[in-house]
Coordinates of N, CA and C and ligand atoms in Angstrom, one line a residue:
M14 N 48.1 -11.7 -32.2 CA 46.8 -10.8 -32.5 C 46.5 -9.9 -31.4
F15 N 46.5 -10.3 -30.3 CA 46.3 -9.2 -29.0 C 47.3 -8.3 -29.1
K16 N 48.6 -8.8 -29.3 CA 50.0 -7.8 -29.1 C 49.7 -6.8 -30.0
A17 N 49.4 -7.1 -31.3 CA 49.3 -5.9 -32.2 C 48.1 -4.8 -31.8
S18 N 47.2 -5.2 -31.1 CA 46.0 -4.3 -30.7 C 46.5 -3.7 -29.6
I19 N 47.4 -4.2 -28.7 CA 47.9 -3.5 -27.7 C 48.9 -2.5 -28.2
V20 N 49.8 -2.8 -28.9 CA 50.8 -1.8 -29.6 C 50.1 -0.6 -30.0
R21 N 49.0 -0.9 -30.8 CA 48.1 0.3 -31.5 C 47.6 1.2 -30.6
Y22 N 47.2 0.6 -29.6 CA 46.6 1.4 -28.2 C 47.7 2.2 -27.6
L23 N 48.9 1.6 -27.2 CA 50.0 2.4 -26.6 C 50.6 3.5 -27.3
E24 N 50.6 3.2 -28.8 CA 51.0 4.3 -29.5 C 50.2 5.5 -29.7
A25 N 48.9 5.1 -29.8 CA 47.9 6.1 -29.7 C 47.8 6.9 -28.5
S26 N 47.9 6.1 -27.2 CA 47.7 6.7 -26.1 C 49.1 7.6 -25.5
G27 N 50.1 7.1 -25.9 CA 51.3 7.5 -25.2 C 51.8 6.8 -24.2
H28 N 51.0 5.7 -23.7 CA 51.6 5.1 -22.5 C 52.6 4.0 -23.1
S29 N 53.6 3.5 -22.2 CA 54.3 2.4 -22.6 C 53.9 1.0 -22.4
H30 N 53.1 0.9 -21.5 CA 52.7 -0.5 -20.9 C 51.4 -0.4 -20.1
I31 N 50.7 -1.6 -20.3 CA 49.4 -1.5 -19.4 C 49.6 -2.4 -18.4
N32 N 49.8 -1.9 -17.0 CA 50.0 -2.5 -15.8 C 48.6 -2.7 -15.2
L33 N 48.1 -3.9 -15.4 CA 46.6 -3.9 -15.2 C 46.4 -4.1 -13.8
K34 N 45.4 -3.4 -13.2 CA 45.1 -3.5 -11.7 C 43.5 -3.4 -11.6
A35 N 42.8 -2.9 -12.7 CA 41.2 -3.2 -12.6 C 40.7 -3.3 -14.0
V36 N 39.6 -3.7 -13.9 CA 38.9 -4.0 -15.1 C 37.4 -3.3 -14.8
L37 N 37.0 -2.6 -15.9 CA 35.8 -1.7 -15.5 C 34.7 -2.5 -16.6
F38 N 33.6 -3.0 -15.7 CA 32.6 -3.6 -16.5 C 31.4 -2.8 -16.5
D39 N 31.0 -2.7 -18.2 CA 29.5 -2.3 -18.1 C 28.6 -3.4 -17.7
M40 N 27.2 -3.0 -17.3 CA 26.3 -4.1 -17.0 C 25.3 -4.6 -17.9
D41 N 24.4 -3.9 -18.3 CA 23.5 -4.7 -19.4 C 24.2 -5.0 -20.7
G42 N 24.0 -6.1 -21.0 CA 24.6 -6.8 -22.4 C 26.1 -7.1 -22.2
V43 N 26.4 -6.8 -21.0 CA 27.8 -7.5 -20.6 C 27.8 -8.5 -19.4
L44 N 27.0 -8.0 -18.2 CA 27.1 -8.9 -17.2 C 25.7 -9.6 -17.1
F45 N 24.6 -9.0 -17.7 CA 23.3 -9.6 -17.8 C 22.7 -9.4 -19.2
N46 N 22.0 -10.6 -19.6 CA 21.4 -10.5 -21.0 C 20.2 -9.8 -21.0
S47 N 20.3 -8.6 -20.7 CA 19.1 -7.9 -20.3 C 18.7 -7.0 -21.5
M48 N 19.5 -6.8 -22.7 CA 19.1 -5.9 -23.5 C 17.8 -6.2 -24.5
P49 N 17.8 -7.6 -24.7 CA 16.4 -7.7 -25.6 C 15.1 -7.0 -24.8
Y50 N 15.1 -7.2 -23.5 CA 14.1 -6.7 -22.6 C 14.0 -5.3 -22.5
H51 N 15.4 -4.5 -22.5 CA 15.3 -3.1 -22.5 C 14.8 -2.5 -23.9
S52 N 15.2 -3.2 -24.8 CA 14.9 -2.5 -26.2 C 13.4 -2.7 -26.4
E53 N 12.7 -3.7 -26.0 CA 11.4 -3.9 -26.1 C 10.6 -2.9 -25.3
A54 N 11.1 -2.8 -23.9 CA 10.5 -1.9 -23.1 C 10.6 -0.3 -23.7
W55 N 11.7 -0.1 -24.1 CA 12.0 1.3 -24.7 C 10.9 1.5 -25.8
H56 N 10.8 0.6 -26.8 CA 9.9 0.8 -27.9 C 8.4 1.1 -27.5
T57 N 8.1 0.0 -26.6 CA 6.7 0.0 -26.2 C 6.2 1.4 -25.4
V58 N 7.0 1.9 -24.5 CA 6.7 2.9 -23.7 C 6.9 4.3 -24.6
M59 N 7.8 4.3 -25.6 CA 7.9 5.6 -26.3 C 6.8 5.7 -27.3
K60 N 6.2 4.5 -27.6 CA 5.0 4.4 -28.6 C 3.8 5.0 -27.9
R61 N 3.6 4.5 -26.5 CA 2.6 4.9 -25.8 C 2.6 6.5 -25.6
H62 N 3.6 7.0 -25.8 CA 3.7 8.6 -25.8 C 4.0 9.1 -27.0
G63 N 3.6 8.5 -28.2 CA 3.7 8.9 -29.3 C 5.0 9.4 -29.9
L64 N 6.0 8.7 -29.4 CA 7.5 8.9 -29.9 C 8.1 7.6 -30.6
D65 N 8.8 7.8 -31.5 CA 9.3 6.7 -32.2 C 10.5 6.2 -32.1
L66 N 10.7 5.1 -31.6 CA 12.0 4.5 -31.3 C 11.9 3.1 -31.4
S67 N 12.6 2.5 -32.7 CA 12.6 1.1 -33.0 C 13.3 0.4 -32.1
R68 N 13.3 -1.0 -31.8 CA 13.9 -2.0 -31.0 C 15.4 -1.7 -31.5
E69 N 15.6 -1.8 -32.7 CA 17.0 -1.7 -33.2 C 17.7 -0.6 -32.8
E70 N 16.9 0.8 -32.9 CA 17.7 2.1 -32.6 C 17.9 2.0 -31.1
A71 N 17.2 1.5 -30.2 CA 17.2 1.3 -29.0 C 18.5 0.7 -28.5
Y72 N 19.1 -0.2 -29.3 CA 20.5 -0.7 -29.2 C 21.5 0.1 -29.6
L73 N 21.2 1.1 -30.5 CA 22.3 2.2 -30.7 C 22.5 3.3 -29.7
H74 N 21.3 3.5 -28.8 CA 21.3 4.4 -27.6 C 21.7 3.7 -26.5
E75 N 22.0 2.4 -26.5 CA 22.3 1.6 -25.3 C 23.4 2.2 -24.5
G76 N 23.4 2.4 -23.2 CA 24.6 3.2 -22.4 C 24.2 4.5 -22.1
R77 N 23.3 5.2 -22.8 CA 23.1 6.4 -22.4 C 22.3 6.3 -21.0
T78 N 22.1 7.4 -20.4 CA 21.2 7.5 -19.3 C 19.7 7.5 -19.9
G79 N 18.8 7.2 -19.2 CA 17.4 7.1 -19.6 C 17.0 8.5 -20.2
A80 N 17.2 9.5 -19.3 CA 17.1 11.0 -19.7 C 17.5 11.2 -20.8
A81 N 18.7 11.0 -21.2 CA 19.4 11.5 -22.4 C 18.7 10.8 -23.7
T82 N 18.2 9.6 -23.4 CA 17.7 8.8 -24.6 C 16.2 9.3 -25.0
I83 N 15.5 9.6 -23.9 CA 14.1 10.3 -24.0 C 14.4 11.7 -24.6
N84 N 15.1 12.4 -24.2 CA 15.4 13.7 -24.7 C 15.8 13.8 -26.2
I85 N 16.8 12.9 -26.7 CA 17.1 12.8 -28.1 C 15.9 12.3 -28.8
V86 N 15.2 11.5 -28.5 CA 13.9 11.1 -29.4 C 12.9 12.2 -29.3
Y87 N 12.7 12.8 -28.3 CA 11.8 14.0 -28.1 C 12.1 15.2 -29.0
Q88 N 13.3 15.6 -28.8 CA 13.9 16.6 -29.6 C 13.9 16.5 -31.1
R89 N 14.1 15.0 -31.7 CA 14.1 14.7 -33.1 C 12.6 15.0 -33.5
Q90 N 11.6 14.5 -32.6 CA 10.2 14.8 -33.1 C 9.6 16.0 -33.0
Y91 N 10.1 16.7 -31.7 CA 9.2 18.1 -31.5 C 10.3 19.2 -31.6
G92 N 11.5 19.0 -31.8 CA 12.3 20.2 -31.9 C 12.5 21.0 -30.7
Q93 N 12.3 20.4 -29.5 CA 12.5 21.2 -28.3 C 12.8 20.0 -27.1
D94 N 13.3 20.4 -26.0 CA 13.7 19.3 -24.8 C 12.2 18.9 -24.3
A95 N 12.4 17.9 -23.8 CA 11.4 17.2 -23.0 C 11.4 17.6 -21.6
T96 N 10.2 18.0 -21.1 CA 10.4 18.5 -19.6 C 10.8 17.5 -18.7
P97 N 11.4 18.1 -17.6 CA 11.9 16.9 -16.5 C 10.9 16.1 -16.1
E98 N 9.5 16.6 -16.1 CA 8.4 15.8 -15.5 C 8.1 14.8 -16.6
L99 N 8.2 15.1 -17.9 CA 7.9 13.9 -18.8 C 9.0 13.0 -18.9
I100 N 10.1 13.3 -18.8 CA 11.4 12.4 -18.8 C 11.3 11.6 -17.4
E101 N 11.0 12.1 -16.3 CA 10.8 11.2 -15.3 C 9.8 10.2 -15.4
R102 N 8.5 10.6 -16.0 CA 7.3 9.9 -16.1 C 7.6 8.7 -17.2
I103 N 8.2 9.0 -18.3 CA 8.7 8.0 -19.4 C 9.6 7.0 -18.8
Y104 N 10.6 7.5 -18.0 CA 11.6 6.5 -17.6 C 11.0 5.7 -16.5
A105 N 10.0 6.2 -15.6 CA 9.4 5.3 -14.6 C 8.5 4.2 -15.3
E106 N 7.8 4.7 -16.3 CA 7.0 3.7 -17.1 C 7.9 2.7 -17.7
K107 N 9.1 3.1 -18.4 CA 10.0 2.2 -19.0 C 10.7 1.2 -18.0
S108 N 10.9 1.7 -16.7 CA 11.4 0.6 -15.8 C 10.3 -0.2 -15.5
A109 N 9.0 0.2 -15.2 CA 8.0 -0.7 -14.9 C 7.8 -1.7 -16.1
E110 N 7.7 -1.3 -17.4 CA 7.6 -2.2 -18.3 C 8.7 -3.3 -18.4
F111 N 9.9 -3.0 -18.1 CA 11.3 -3.7 -18.1 C 10.9 -4.9 -17.1
N112 N 10.5 -4.3 -15.8 CA 10.3 -5.3 -14.6 C 9.2 -6.3 -14.8
K113 N 8.3 -6.2 -16.0 CA 7.2 -7.0 -16.2 C 8.0 -8.4 -16.9
F114 N 9.2 -8.0 -17.5 CA 9.9 -9.4 -18.1 C 10.4 -10.3 -17.1
P115 N 10.7 -11.5 -17.5 CA 11.4 -12.5 -16.4 C 12.8 -11.8 -16.0
Q116 N 13.3 -12.3 -14.9 CA 14.7 -11.7 -14.4 C 15.7 -12.1 -15.5
P117 N 16.3 -11.2 -16.2 CA 17.5 -11.3 -17.0 C 18.6 -12.3 -16.4
E118 N 19.0 -13.2 -17.2 CA 20.0 -14.0 -16.8 C 21.5 -13.5 -17.0
P119 N 22.3 -13.8 -16.0 CA 23.7 -13.3 -16.3 C 24.2 -13.8 -17.5
M120 N 25.1 -13.1 -18.1 CA 25.6 -13.3 -19.6 C 26.6 -14.5 -19.4
P121 N 26.5 -15.7 -20.2 CA 27.3 -16.6 -20.2 C 28.9 -16.4 -20.2
G122 N 29.5 -16.6 -19.4 CA 31.1 -16.5 -19.2 C 31.4 -15.3 -18.1
A123 N 30.3 -14.4 -18.0 CA 30.5 -13.3 -17.2 C 31.2 -13.5 -15.7
W124 N 30.5 -14.5 -15.0 CA 30.8 -14.9 -13.7 C 32.2 -15.5 -13.9
E125 N 32.3 -16.5 -14.7 CA 33.6 -17.0 -14.9 C 34.7 -16.1 -15.0
V126 N 34.7 -15.2 -15.9 CA 35.7 -14.3 -16.0 C 36.1 -13.3 -14.9
L127 N 35.2 -13.0 -14.3 CA 35.2 -12.1 -13.1 C 35.8 -13.0 -12.1
Q128 N 35.7 -14.2 -11.8 CA 36.2 -14.9 -11.0 C 37.9 -15.1 -11.2
K129 N 38.2 -15.4 -12.4 CA 39.6 -15.3 -13.0 C 40.3 -13.9 -12.6
I130 N 39.6 -13.0 -13.0 CA 40.3 -11.5 -12.8 C 40.4 -11.3 -11.3
K131 N 39.4 -11.7 -10.5 CA 39.4 -11.3 -8.8 C 40.6 -12.3 -8.5
S132 N 40.8 -13.4 -8.9 CA 41.7 -14.3 -8.3 C 43.1 -13.9 -8.5
E133 N 43.3 -13.1 -9.5 CA 44.7 -12.4 -9.8 C 44.9 -11.0 -9.1
G134 N 43.9 -11.0 -8.2 CA 44.2 -9.6 -7.4 C 43.7 -8.4 -8.1
I135 N 43.1 -8.5 -9.3 CA 42.8 -7.3 -10.1 C 41.2 -6.9 -9.7
T136 N 41.2 -5.7 -9.7 CA 39.7 -5.2 -9.0 C 38.7 -5.1 -10.0
P137 N 37.5 -5.8 -10.0 CA 36.5 -5.4 -10.9 C 35.7 -4.2 -10.4
I138 N 35.3 -3.3 -11.3 CA 34.4 -2.2 -11.0 C 33.2 -2.2 -12.1
L139 N 32.1 -1.9 -11.5 CA 30.9 -1.8 -12.4 C 30.7 -0.4 -12.8
V140 N 30.5 0.0 -14.1 CA 30.3 1.3 -14.6 C 29.2 1.1 -15.5
T141 N 28.0 1.5 -15.1 CA 26.7 1.5 -15.9 C 25.9 2.8 -15.9
G142 N 25.2 2.8 -16.9 CA 24.2 4.2 -17.2 C 22.8 3.9 -16.5
S143 N 22.9 2.6 -16.0 CA 21.6 2.3 -15.4 C 21.2 2.9 -14.2
G144 N 19.9 3.0 -13.9 CA 19.3 3.3 -12.4 C 18.4 2.4 -12.2
Q145 N 18.4 1.1 -12.7 CA 17.5 0.1 -12.6 C 17.6 -0.6 -11.2
H146 N 16.9 -0.3 -10.2 CA 17.2 -0.8 -8.8 C 17.2 -2.4 -8.8
S147 N 16.2 -2.9 -9.8 CA 15.9 -4.4 -9.8 C 17.2 -5.1 -10.1
L148 N 18.1 -4.6 -11.1 CA 19.2 -5.1 -11.6 C 20.4 -4.9 -10.8
L149 N 20.4 -3.7 -10.1 CA 21.6 -3.4 -9.2 C 21.5 -4.3 -8.1
D150 N 20.3 -4.7 -7.5 CA 20.1 -5.4 -6.4 C 20.6 -7.0 -7.0
R151 N 20.2 -7.2 -8.1 CA 20.5 -8.7 -8.5 C 22.2 -8.9 -8.7
L152 N 22.7 -7.9 -8.8 CA 24.3 -8.0 -9.1 C 24.6 -8.6 -7.7
A153 N 24.4 -8.4 -6.7 CA 24.9 -8.9 -5.6 C 24.4 -10.5 -5.4
H154 N 23.3 -10.9 -5.9 CA 22.9 -12.1 -5.8 C 23.5 -13.0 -7.0
H155 N 23.9 -12.7 -8.1 CA 24.4 -13.4 -9.2 C 26.0 -13.5 -9.1
F156 N 26.5 -12.1 -8.7 CA 28.0 -11.8 -8.6 C 28.6 -11.8 -7.3
P157 N 28.3 -12.6 -6.4 CA 28.4 -12.3 -4.8 C 30.0 -11.8 -4.6
G158 N 30.1 -10.8 -3.8 CA 31.3 -10.5 -3.4 C 32.3 -9.7 -4.5
M159 N 31.7 -9.5 -5.7 CA 32.4 -8.9 -6.8 C 32.4 -7.3 -6.8
F160 N 31.2 -6.6 -6.6 CA 31.0 -5.2 -6.7 C 30.3 -4.8 -5.3
D161 N 31.2 -3.9 -4.5 CA 30.4 -3.3 -3.5 C 30.2 -2.1 -3.8
K162 N 29.4 -1.3 -2.9 CA 29.0 0.1 -3.4 C 30.3 1.1 -3.5
G163 N 31.5 0.7 -3.1 CA 32.7 1.6 -3.4 C 33.3 1.2 -4.6
H164 N 32.5 0.2 -5.3 CA 33.1 -0.2 -6.6 C 32.2 -0.2 -7.8
M165 N 31.2 0.9 -7.7 CA 30.2 1.0 -8.6 C 30.1 2.3 -8.9
V166 N 29.8 2.5 -10.4 CA 29.5 3.9 -10.8 C 28.0 3.6 -11.5
T167 N 27.0 4.3 -11.1 CA 25.6 4.0 -11.9 C 25.2 5.4 -12.2
A168 N 23.8 5.3 -12.8 CA 23.2 6.5 -13.1 C 22.9 7.6 -12.0
F169 N 23.0 7.2 -10.7 CA 22.8 8.1 -9.6 C 24.1 9.0 -9.5
D170 N 25.4 8.4 -9.9 CA 26.5 9.1 -9.6 C 26.9 10.2 -10.6
V171 N 26.3 10.0 -11.9 CA 27.2 10.7 -13.1 C 26.3 11.9 -13.4
K172 N 26.9 13.0 -14.0 CA 26.1 14.1 -14.5 C 25.9 13.9 -16.1
Y173 N 27.0 13.4 -16.7 CA 26.8 13.5 -18.5 C 26.5 12.0 -18.6
G174 N 27.0 11.1 -18.3 CA 26.8 9.7 -18.7 C 27.6 9.3 -20.0
K175 N 27.6 8.2 -20.6 CA 28.2 7.8 -21.6 C 27.4 8.4 -22.9
P176 N 27.9 8.9 -24.0 CA 29.1 8.6 -24.5 C 30.6 9.5 -23.8
N177 N 30.0 10.4 -23.0 CA 31.0 11.2 -22.0 C 32.0 10.2 -21.2
P178 N 33.5 10.7 -21.1 CA 34.3 9.7 -20.5 C 33.9 9.6 -18.9
E179 N 33.2 10.5 -18.7 CA 32.9 10.7 -17.0 C 32.7 9.5 -16.3
P180 N 31.7 8.5 -16.8 CA 31.5 7.4 -15.9 C 32.8 6.6 -15.9
Y181 N 33.6 6.4 -16.9 CA 34.8 5.6 -16.8 C 35.8 6.3 -16.0
L182 N 36.0 7.6 -16.2 CA 37.0 8.4 -15.4 C 36.6 8.1 -14.1
M183 N 35.3 8.3 -13.5 CA 34.8 7.9 -12.2 C 35.3 6.3 -11.7
G184 N 35.0 5.6 -12.6 CA 35.4 4.1 -12.3 C 37.0 4.2 -12.0
L185 N 37.8 4.7 -12.9 CA 39.1 4.6 -12.5 C 39.6 5.2 -11.0
E186 N 38.6 6.4 -10.9 CA 38.9 6.9 -9.5 C 38.5 6.0 -8.3
K187 N 37.5 5.3 -8.5 CA 37.0 4.4 -7.6 C 37.8 3.2 -7.2
A188 N 38.6 2.8 -8.3 CA 39.5 1.8 -8.3 C 40.9 2.2 -7.8
G189 N 41.1 3.5 -7.9 CA 42.4 4.2 -7.5 C 43.4 3.9 -8.4
V190 N 43.1 3.8 -9.7 CA 44.2 3.4 -10.8 C 44.2 4.5 -12.0
K191 N 45.0 4.5 -12.8 CA 45.2 5.3 -13.8 C 44.6 4.6 -15.2
A192 N 44.5 5.3 -16.3 CA 44.0 4.8 -17.6 C 44.9 3.7 -18.1
D193 N 46.1 3.7 -18.0 CA 47.0 2.8 -18.3 C 47.1 1.4 -17.4
E194 N 46.2 1.4 -16.3 CA 46.2 0.4 -15.5 C 45.0 -0.3 -15.5
A195 N 44.1 -0.2 -16.5 CA 42.6 -0.7 -16.6 C 42.3 -1.1 -17.9
L196 N 41.2 -1.9 -17.9 CA 40.5 -2.4 -19.1 C 39.3 -2.0 -18.9
V197 N 38.4 -1.7 -20.2 CA 37.0 -1.5 -20.1 C 36.4 -2.8 -21.0
V198 N 35.3 -3.3 -20.5 CA 34.7 -4.3 -21.2 C 33.2 -3.7 -21.4
E199 N 33.0 -3.7 -22.7 CA 31.6 -2.9 -23.0 C 30.9 -3.7 -24.3
N200 N 29.6 -3.3 -24.4 CA 29.0 -4.3 -25.6 C 28.3 -3.3 -26.5
A201 N 28.1 -2.1 -26.2 CA 27.3 -1.0 -27.0 C 28.4 0.2 -27.5
P202 N 28.0 0.6 -28.9 CA 28.9 1.6 -29.4 C 29.1 2.8 -28.5
I203 N 28.0 3.4 -27.9 CA 28.3 4.5 -27.0 C 29.0 4.3 -25.6
G204 N 29.1 3.0 -25.4 CA 29.9 2.7 -24.0 C 31.3 2.7 -24.6
V205 N 31.7 2.0 -25.7 CA 33.0 1.7 -26.3 C 33.5 3.3 -26.4
Q206 N 32.6 4.3 -26.9 CA 33.2 5.6 -27.1 C 33.6 6.1 -25.8
A207 N 32.9 5.8 -24.8 CA 33.0 6.3 -23.5 C 34.5 6.0 -23.0
G208 N 34.8 4.5 -23.1 CA 35.9 4.1 -22.6 C 37.1 4.3 -23.4
V209 N 36.9 4.6 -24.5 CA 38.1 5.1 -25.5 C 38.4 6.6 -25.1
A210 N 37.3 7.2 -24.9 CA 37.4 8.8 -24.4 C 38.1 9.0 -23.3
A211 N 38.1 7.9 -22.4 CA 38.4 8.1 -21.0 C 40.2 7.5 -21.1
G212 N 40.5 7.2 -22.4 CA 41.9 6.8 -22.4 C 42.2 5.3 -22.0
I213 N 41.1 4.5 -22.0 CA 41.2 3.2 -21.6 C 41.2 1.9 -22.7
F214 N 42.2 1.2 -22.6 CA 42.0 0.0 -23.4 C 40.5 -0.6 -23.5
T215 N 40.0 -0.5 -24.5 CA 38.5 -0.9 -24.4 C 38.1 -2.1 -25.3
I216 N 37.7 -3.0 -24.6 CA 37.2 -4.4 -25.1 C 35.9 -4.3 -25.5
A217 N 35.4 -4.7 -26.7 CA 34.1 -5.0 -27.0 C 33.6 -6.3 -27.1
A218 N 32.5 -6.6 -26.4 CA 32.0 -8.1 -26.4 C 30.7 -8.1 -27.2
N219 N 30.5 -8.4 -28.2 CA 29.4 -8.3 -29.2 C 28.2 -9.2 -28.9
T220 N 27.5 -8.8 -27.9 CA 26.4 -9.8 -27.3 C 25.1 -9.4 -28.0
G221 N 25.0 -8.5 -28.8 CA 23.5 -8.1 -29.4 C 23.5 -8.2 -30.9
P222 N 22.5 -7.6 -31.5 CA 22.3 -7.8 -32.9 C 23.1 -7.0 -33.9
L223 N 23.8 -6.1 -33.2 CA 24.5 -5.1 -34.1 C 25.7 -5.7 -34.7
D224 N 26.0 -5.3 -36.0 CA 27.2 -5.9 -36.6 C 28.4 -5.4 -35.8
G225 N 29.5 -6.3 -35.6 CA 30.6 -5.9 -35.0 C 31.3 -4.8 -35.2
Q226 N 31.3 -4.5 -36.6 CA 32.1 -3.5 -37.1 C 31.7 -2.1 -36.4
V227 N 30.5 -1.9 -36.2 CA 29.9 -0.8 -35.4 C 30.8 -0.7 -34.1
L228 N 31.3 -1.7 -33.4 CA 31.9 -1.7 -32.3 C 33.4 -1.1 -32.6
L229 N 33.8 -1.7 -33.6 CA 35.1 -1.3 -34.1 C 35.3 0.1 -34.4
D230 N 34.2 0.6 -35.1 CA 34.0 1.9 -35.8 C 34.1 3.1 -34.5
A231 N 33.6 2.4 -33.3 CA 33.5 3.3 -32.3 C 34.5 3.4 -31.6
G232 N 35.6 2.7 -31.9 CA 37.0 2.8 -31.4 C 37.3 1.5 -30.5
A233 N 36.7 0.6 -30.6 CA 37.1 -0.7 -29.5 C 38.5 -1.1 -30.1
N234 N 39.3 -1.3 -29.2 CA 40.6 -1.7 -29.4 C 40.7 -3.4 -29.6
L235 N 39.7 -4.0 -29.1 CA 39.6 -5.5 -29.3 C 38.1 -6.0 -29.4
L236 N 37.8 -6.9 -30.2 CA 36.5 -7.2 -30.4 C 36.3 -8.6 -30.1
F237 N 35.4 -9.2 -29.3 CA 35.0 -10.5 -29.2 C 33.5 -10.7 -29.4
P238 N 33.4 -11.9 -30.0 CA 32.0 -12.3 -30.4 C 31.0 -12.5 -29.2
S239 N 31.7 -12.7 -27.9 CA 30.6 -13.1 -26.8 C 31.4 -12.7 -25.5
M240 N 30.8 -12.7 -24.4 CA 31.3 -12.6 -23.2 C 32.2 -13.8 -22.9
Q241 N 31.7 -15.0 -23.4 CA 32.2 -16.5 -23.1 C 33.6 -16.4 -23.9
A242 N 33.6 -15.8 -25.1 CA 35.1 -15.7 -25.9 C 35.9 -14.9 -25.3
F243 N 35.4 -13.7 -24.7 CA 36.5 -12.8 -23.7 C 37.0 -13.7 -22.7
C244 N 36.0 -14.4 -22.0 CA 36.4 -15.1 -20.9 C 37.6 -16.4 -21.3
D245 N 37.1 -17.0 -22.3 CA 38.0 -18.1 -22.9 C 39.4 -17.6 -23.4
N246 N 39.5 -16.3 -23.7 CA 40.8 -15.7 -24.1 C 41.5 -15.2 -23.1
W247 N 40.9 -14.9 -21.8 CA 41.5 -14.0 -20.8 C 43.0 -14.3 -20.6
E248 N 43.2 -15.7 -20.3 CA 44.7 -15.9 -20.1 C 45.8 -15.5 -21.2
E249 N 45.3 -15.7 -22.3 CA 46.2 -15.1 -23.5 C 46.4 -13.8 -23.6
L250 N 45.2 -13.0 -23.4 CA 45.1 -11.6 -23.2 C 46.2 -11.0 -22.2
R251 N 45.9 -11.8 -21.0 CA 46.9 -11.4 -19.7 C 48.3 -11.4 -20.1
T252 N 48.6 -12.6 -20.8 CA 49.9 -12.8 -21.0 C 50.5 -11.6 -22.1
A253 N 49.8 -11.5 -22.9 CA 49.9 -10.3 -24.1 C 50.1 -9.0 -23.5
L254 N 49.2 -8.9 -22.4 CA 49.4 -7.4 -21.9 C 50.6 -7.4 -21.0
D255 N 50.9 -8.6 -20.4 CA 52.2 -8.3 -19.6 C 53.4 -8.4 -20.4
E256 N 53.5 -8.9 -21.6 CA 54.7 -8.9 -22.4 C 54.9 -8.0 -23.6
T257 N 53.9 -7.0 -23.7 CA 53.9 -6.0 -24.5 C 54.2 -4.7 -23.9
S258 N 55.4 -3.8 -24.5 CA 55.6 -2.6 -24.0 C 56.2 -1.8 -25.1
L259 N 56.1 -0.4 -25.1 CA 57.0 0.1 -26.0 C 58.1 0.7 -25.4
P260 N 59.3 1.0 -26.1 CA 60.6 1.3 -25.6 C 60.4 2.8 -24.9
Ligands
CA316 CA1 25.8 -2.3 -22.2

């Protein structure tokens, strides 16, 4: 099953083999179970400003920068761009709202698979659209030794953000690897699009309420129903990657 997915990726990308050196991890909904809080915070703050964004729709925008999400909703409603001041204000309020929730728990399976990856000499890289200091600080606490500053791409680094391939291309650069030497692990359609657009084999872990088909439609090369399932299948996937080449 994995081999067929790898062959399809190789044929489409023109690479002959994935020589795995780095795994690029998204953060919200992949490393932390934080999306229920984000969607609630988005909904609450947008409503406060007279803007319509349902909790469900928040999941579809997941992965965008806060500024992009605010502007899309504002544009839809008023037919013009939100001012930088308004964007800054809404994003600050959204962060404050998010921080009222309890600390999000690490996603089951995330630490375990990170340890497997690191122990094989593969470099884990964080690639997130988040500029949430609280979560970025908690990375060091829950995933000690996994992501130092040199191995992170955050909202502070990028210009365009997902679904543009830019964040994942920057991730490759930080890891010092090429597209056929990495994997992307994502949970959101927009994040999957970014990984695919960067030419990287993109794994979707469906940790939220969306139908898994949405992630496959976004271009995911492989779909797991959870991070734990990705973790449990790591060895088999690794073997399939090693053994699959095009002539
Ligand atoms: Ca995510």
